[in-house]
PDB file of C-alpha atoms in Angstrom:
ATOM      1  CA  MET A   1      -0.092  18.474  -4.009  1.00  0.00           C
ATOM      2  CA  LYS A   2       0.898  14.839  -3.680  1.00  0.00           C
ATOM      3  CA  THR A   3      -1.315  11.798  -3.110  1.00  0.00           C
ATOM      4  CA  LEU A   4      -0.009   8.686  -1.414  1.00  0.00           C
ATOM      5  CA  TYR A   5      -1.897   5.399  -1.282  1.00  0.00           C
ATOM      6  CA  LEU A   6      -0.866   2.910   1.377  1.00  0.00           C
ATOM      7  CA  LEU A   7      -2.116  -0.595   0.665  1.00  0.00           C
ATOM      8  CA  ARG A   8      -1.654  -3.537   2.967  1.00  0.00           C
ATOM      9  CA  HIS A   9      -1.031  -6.776   1.093  1.00  0.00           C
ATOM     10  CA  ALA A  10      -4.013  -9.071   0.540  1.00  0.00           C
ATOM     11  CA  LYS A  11      -4.824 -12.057   2.769  1.00  0.00           C
ATOM     12  CA  SER A  12      -2.046 -14.635   2.736  1.00  0.00           C
ATOM     13  CA  CYS A  13      -1.854 -18.336   3.419  1.00  0.00           C
ATOM     14  CA  TRP A  14      -0.468 -19.776   6.646  1.00  0.00           C
ATOM     15  CA  ALA A  15      -1.101 -23.416   5.647  1.00  0.00           C
ATOM     16  CA  SER A  16       2.509 -24.483   5.062  1.00  0.00           C
ATOM     17  CA  ALA A  17       4.905 -24.382   8.002  1.00  0.00           C
ATOM     18  CA  ASP A  18       7.758 -25.057   5.544  1.00  0.00           C
ATOM     19  CA  LEU A  19       7.486 -21.638   3.915  1.00  0.00           C
ATOM     20  CA  LYS A  20       9.439 -18.637   5.135  1.00  0.00           C
ATOM     21  CA  ASP A  21       7.230 -15.695   6.098  1.00  0.00           C
ATOM     22  CA  SER A  22       8.392 -13.759   3.027  1.00  0.00           C
ATOM     23  CA  GLU A  23       7.307 -16.627   0.751  1.00  0.00           C
ATOM     24  CA  ARG A  24       3.663 -16.939   1.844  1.00  0.00           C
ATOM     25  CA  PRO A  25       1.272 -16.770  -1.149  1.00  0.00           C
ATOM     26  CA  LEU A  26      -2.159 -15.165  -1.309  1.00  0.00           C
ATOM     27  CA  THR A  27      -5.312 -17.095  -0.493  1.00  0.00           C
ATOM     28  CA  SER A  28      -8.223 -17.136  -2.930  1.00  0.00           C
ATOM     29  CA  ARG A  29      -9.959 -14.641  -0.637  1.00  0.00           C
ATOM     30  CA  GLY A  30      -6.858 -12.445  -0.832  1.00  0.00           C
ATOM     31  CA  GLU A  31      -6.944 -12.526  -4.618  1.00  0.00           C
ATOM     32  CA  HIS A  32     -10.660 -11.681  -4.599  1.00  0.00           C
ATOM     33  CA  ASP A  33     -10.156  -8.777  -2.166  1.00  0.00           C
ATOM     34  CA  ALA A  34      -7.309  -7.367  -4.276  1.00  0.00           C
ATOM     35  CA  PHE A  35      -9.661  -7.317  -7.286  1.00  0.00           C
ATOM     36  CA  VAL A  36     -12.328  -5.584  -5.182  1.00  0.00           C
ATOM     37  CA  MET A  37      -9.887  -2.875  -4.128  1.00  0.00           C
ATOM     38  CA  ALA A  38      -8.540  -2.480  -7.674  1.00  0.00           C
ATOM     39  CA  SER A  39     -12.063  -1.853  -8.954  1.00  0.00           C
ATOM     40  CA  ARG A  40     -12.531   0.858  -6.326  1.00  0.00           C
ATOM     41  CA  LEU A  41      -9.162   2.383  -7.185  1.00  0.00           C
ATOM     42  CA  ARG A  42     -10.029   2.583 -10.889  1.00  0.00           C
ATOM     43  CA  GLU A  43     -12.600   5.230  -9.966  1.00  0.00           C
ATOM     44  CA  GLU A  44      -9.962   7.317  -8.175  1.00  0.00           C
ATOM     45  CA  GLY A  45      -7.806   8.120 -11.175  1.00  0.00           C
ATOM     46  CA  PRO A  46      -4.354   7.054 -12.326  1.00  0.00           C
ATOM     47  CA  VAL A  47      -1.523   5.928 -10.081  1.00  0.00           C
ATOM     48  CA  GLN A  48       1.868   6.898 -11.502  1.00  0.00           C
ATOM     49  CA  ALA A  49       4.037   4.514  -9.487  1.00  0.00           C
ATOM     50  CA  ILE A  50       3.591   1.361  -7.420  1.00  0.00           C
ATOM     51  CA  ILE A  51       6.331   0.388  -4.980  1.00  0.00           C
ATOM     52  CA  SER A  52       6.024  -2.951  -3.220  1.00  0.00           C
ATOM     53  CA  SER A  53       7.745  -4.932  -0.530  1.00  0.00           C
ATOM     54  CA  THR A  54       9.525  -7.976  -1.948  1.00  0.00           C
ATOM     55  CA  ALA A  55       7.489 -10.484   0.087  1.00  0.00           C
ATOM     56  CA  VAL A  56       5.486 -12.804  -2.196  1.00  0.00           C
ATOM     57  CA  ARG A  57       2.149 -11.737  -0.709  1.00  0.00           C
ATOM     58  CA  ALA A  58       2.972  -8.069  -1.369  1.00  0.00           C
ATOM     59  CA  THR A  59       4.288  -8.553  -4.910  1.00  0.00           C
ATOM     60  CA  SER A  60       1.289 -10.734  -5.778  1.00  0.00           C
ATOM     61  CA  THR A  61      -1.026  -8.038  -4.435  1.00  0.00           C
ATOM     62  CA  ALA A  62       0.868  -5.393  -6.412  1.00  0.00           C
ATOM     63  CA  ARG A  63       0.453  -7.355  -9.646  1.00  0.00           C
ATOM     64  CA  LEU A  64      -3.279  -7.886  -9.087  1.00  0.00           C
ATOM     65  CA  ILE A  65      -3.832  -4.216  -8.240  1.00  0.00           C
ATOM     66  CA  ALA A  66      -1.744  -3.088 -11.223  1.00  0.00           C
ATOM     67  CA  GLU A  67      -3.702  -5.320 -13.593  1.00  0.00           C
ATOM     68  CA  GLY A  68      -6.979  -4.089 -12.136  1.00  0.00           C
ATOM     69  CA  ILE A  69      -6.120  -0.408 -12.581  1.00  0.00           C
ATOM     70  CA  GLU A  70      -4.409  -0.924 -15.942  1.00  0.00           C
ATOM     71  CA  PHE A  71      -0.942  -0.079 -14.622  1.00  0.00           C
ATOM     72  CA  SER A  72       1.970  -1.913 -16.241  1.00  0.00           C
ATOM     73  CA  THR A  73       3.028  -4.792 -13.990  1.00  0.00           C
ATOM     74  CA  GLU A  74       6.531  -4.422 -15.434  1.00  0.00           C
ATOM     75  CA  SER A  75       6.696  -0.925 -13.923  1.00  0.00           C
ATOM     76  CA  ILE A  76       6.161  -2.086 -10.344  1.00  0.00           C
ATOM     77  CA  VAL A  77       9.211  -1.207  -8.249  1.00  0.00           C
ATOM     78  CA  LEU A  78      10.257  -3.770  -5.647  1.00  0.00           C
ATOM     79  CA  ASN A  79      11.898  -2.496  -2.483  1.00  0.00           C
ATOM     80  CA  SER A  80      13.330  -5.104  -0.104  1.00  0.00           C
ATOM     81  CA  GLU A  81      13.699  -2.516   2.675  1.00  0.00           C
ATOM     82  CA  MET A  82       9.899  -2.238   2.908  1.00  0.00           C
ATOM     83  CA  TYR A  83       9.626  -5.844   4.162  1.00  0.00           C
ATOM     84  CA  LEU A  84       9.529  -5.761   7.974  1.00  0.00           C
ATOM     85  CA  SER A  85      10.058  -2.006   7.901  1.00  0.00           C
ATOM     86  CA  GLY A  86       8.662   0.637  10.199  1.00  0.00           C
ATOM     87  CA  PRO A  87       7.307   4.144   9.752  1.00  0.00           C
ATOM     88  CA  ASN A  88      10.755   5.757   9.506  1.00  0.00           C
ATOM     89  CA  LYS A  89      11.800   3.528   6.600  1.00  0.00           C
ATOM     90  CA  LEU A  90       8.496   4.184   4.796  1.00  0.00           C
ATOM     91  CA  LEU A  91       8.984   7.919   5.332  1.00  0.00           C
ATOM     92  CA  GLU A  92      12.441   7.598   3.783  1.00  0.00           C
ATOM     93  CA  VAL A  93      10.948   5.816   0.764  1.00  0.00           C
ATOM     94  CA  VAL A  94       8.398   8.619   0.360  1.00  0.00           C
ATOM     95  CA  GLN A  95      10.963  11.400   0.762  1.00  0.00           C
ATOM     96  CA  ASN A  96      13.068   9.860  -2.006  1.00  0.00           C
ATOM     97  CA  LEU A  97      10.238   9.678  -4.551  1.00  0.00           C
ATOM     98  CA  ASP A  98      10.659  11.539  -7.833  1.00  0.00           C
ATOM     99  CA  SER A  99       9.068  14.992  -7.524  1.00  0.00           C
ATOM    100  CA  GLY A 100       7.543  14.553 -10.971  1.00  0.00           C
ATOM    101  CA  LEU A 101       5.210  11.894  -9.566  1.00  0.00           C
ATOM    102  CA  SER A 102       2.009  13.193  -8.021  1.00  0.00           C
ATOM    103  CA  THR A 103       0.229   9.908  -7.149  1.00  0.00           C
ATOM    104  CA  VAL A 104       2.117   6.931  -5.704  1.00  0.00           C
ATOM    105  CA  MET A 105       1.128   3.657  -4.032  1.00  0.00           C
ATOM    106  CA  LEU A 106       3.170   1.765  -1.444  1.00  0.00           C
ATOM    107  CA  ILE A 107       2.249  -1.884  -0.821  1.00  0.00           C
ATOM    108  CA  CYS A 108       3.601  -3.494   2.316  1.00  0.00           C
ATOM    109  CA  HIS A 109       2.751  -4.888   5.739  1.00  0.00           C
ATOM    110  CA  ASN A 110       1.363  -4.286   9.183  1.00  0.00           C
ATOM    111  CA  PRO A 111       2.100  -2.939  11.674  1.00  0.00           C
ATOM    112  CA  ALA A 112       4.092  -0.518   9.499  1.00  0.00           C
ATOM    113  CA  ILE A 113       1.131   0.557   7.310  1.00  0.00           C
ATOM    114  CA  THR A 114      -1.101   1.413  10.281  1.00  0.00           C
ATOM    115  CA  GLU A 115       1.691   3.119  12.238  1.00  0.00           C
ATOM    116  CA  PHE A 116       2.845   5.095   9.189  1.00  0.00           C
ATOM    117  CA  ALA A 117      -0.672   6.268   8.299  1.00  0.00           C
ATOM    118  CA  ASN A 118      -1.208   7.421  11.886  1.00  0.00           C
ATOM    119  CA  CYS A 119       2.207   9.100  12.182  1.00  0.00           C
ATOM    120  CA  MET A 120       1.819  10.921   8.881  1.00  0.00           C
ATOM    121  CA  SER A 121      -1.722  12.157   9.391  1.00  0.00           C
ATOM    122  CA  GLY A 122      -2.335  12.244  13.134  1.00  0.00           C
ATOM    123  CA  ALA A 123      -5.157   9.730  12.586  1.00  0.00           C
ATOM    124  CA  SER A 124      -5.999   7.017  15.095  1.00  0.00           C
ATOM    125  CA  LEU A 125      -6.572   3.993  12.908  1.00  0.00           C
ATOM    126  CA  ASP A 126      -6.629   0.831  15.023  1.00  0.00           C
ATOM    127  CA  ASN A 127      -5.645  -1.508  12.216  1.00  0.00           C
ATOM    128  CA  VAL A 128      -5.398  -1.461   8.452  1.00  0.00           C
ATOM    129  CA  PRO A 129      -6.744  -4.914   7.523  1.00  0.00           C
ATOM    130  CA  THR A 130      -5.449  -7.019   4.645  1.00  0.00           C
ATOM    131  CA  SER A 131      -6.208  -5.269   1.340  1.00  0.00           C
ATOM    132  CA  GLY A 132      -6.893  -2.119   3.366  1.00  0.00           C
ATOM    133  CA  LEU A 133      -6.197   1.165   1.609  1.00  0.00           C
ATOM    134  CA  VAL A 134      -5.283   4.515   3.124  1.00  0.00           C
ATOM    135  CA  LYS A 135      -5.251   7.647   0.977  1.00  0.00           C
ATOM    136  CA  LEU A 136      -3.107  10.546   2.175  1.00  0.00           C
ATOM    137  CA  ARG A 137      -2.640  14.030   0.700  1.00  0.00           C
ATOM    138  CA  PHE A 138       0.447  16.204   1.127  1.00  0.00           C
ATOM    139  CA  ASN A 139       0.214  19.951   0.521  1.00  0.00           C
ATOM    140  CA  SER A 140       3.590  20.129  -1.185  1.00  0.00           C
ATOM    141  CA  ASN A 141       4.971  19.770  -4.668  1.00  0.00           C
ATOM    142  CA  ASN A 142       8.003  17.872  -3.417  1.00  0.00           C
ATOM    143  CA  TRP A 143       7.963  14.454  -1.736  1.00  0.00           C
ATOM    144  CA  ALA A 144      11.156  15.407   0.120  1.00  0.00           C
ATOM    145  CA  ASP A 145       9.021  17.816   2.191  1.00  0.00           C
ATOM    146  CA  ALA A 146       7.003  14.935   3.652  1.00  0.00           C
ATOM    147  CA  MET A 147       7.413  14.813   7.415  1.00  0.00           C
ATOM    148  CA  LEU A 148       5.559  13.082  10.209  1.00  0.00           C
ATOM    149  CA  GLY A 149       2.248  14.851  10.822  1.00  0.00           C
ATOM    150  CA  THR A 150       2.179  16.664   7.467  1.00  0.00           C
ATOM    151  CA  ALA A 151      -0.408  14.576   5.609  1.00  0.00           C
ATOM    152  CA  THR A 152      -4.188  14.706   5.566  1.00  0.00           C
ATOM    153  CA  LEU A 153      -6.097  11.427   5.742  1.00  0.00           C
ATOM    154  CA  LEU A 154      -8.544  11.520   2.832  1.00  0.00           C
ATOM    155  CA  GLU A 155      -9.848   7.980   2.855  1.00  0.00           C
ATOM    156  CA  PHE A 156      -9.651   4.651   4.632  1.00  0.00           C
ATOM    157  CA  ASP A 157     -11.160   1.753   2.714  1.00  0.00           C
ATOM    158  CA  TYR A 158     -11.084  -2.026   2.926  1.00  0.00           C
ATOM    159  CA  PRO A 159     -12.939  -4.877   1.222  1.00  0.00           C
ATOM    160  CA  LYS A 160     -15.586  -5.431   3.907  1.00  0.00           C
ATOM    161  CA  LYS A 161     -16.346  -1.722   4.353  1.00  0.00           C
ATOM    162  CA  GLU A 162     -19.886  -0.830   3.397  1.00  0.00           C
ATOM    163  CA  SER A 163     -20.221   2.065   0.961  1.00  0.00           C
TER     164      SER A 163
END
């Protein structure tokens, strides 16, 4: 069985009109929320790989999450195709994962995260908010077997969710 975490980047700053969208940094609230989610993830068990969009807000989130779960920040894989991607591109990323990995996290953007979670699991999530986390399970030993509709939604969590 394979476990896939989908994490939307933390809250980013819109204050500077001079910055490209891909260069927007995290806000202090975004940094706080990433720490909150990392503390919740620590209880889940180890993540073997983190793959992030190359946008600054996503890579910053990836580093904060990695530090919080004691995952080497140097091992984070950056994938430029995940920036402004859709469900089909994310499915391609998943299908190309190393079969030796059982637990992987993708960190990217909306609407792709919400659409992908829904397409993979048949769920009806309205919106994965910033720092929102979706946990999916695949009943296969090979990521290449992942297809739309083949995952089970195990969890949907976000910073403001009450326990």
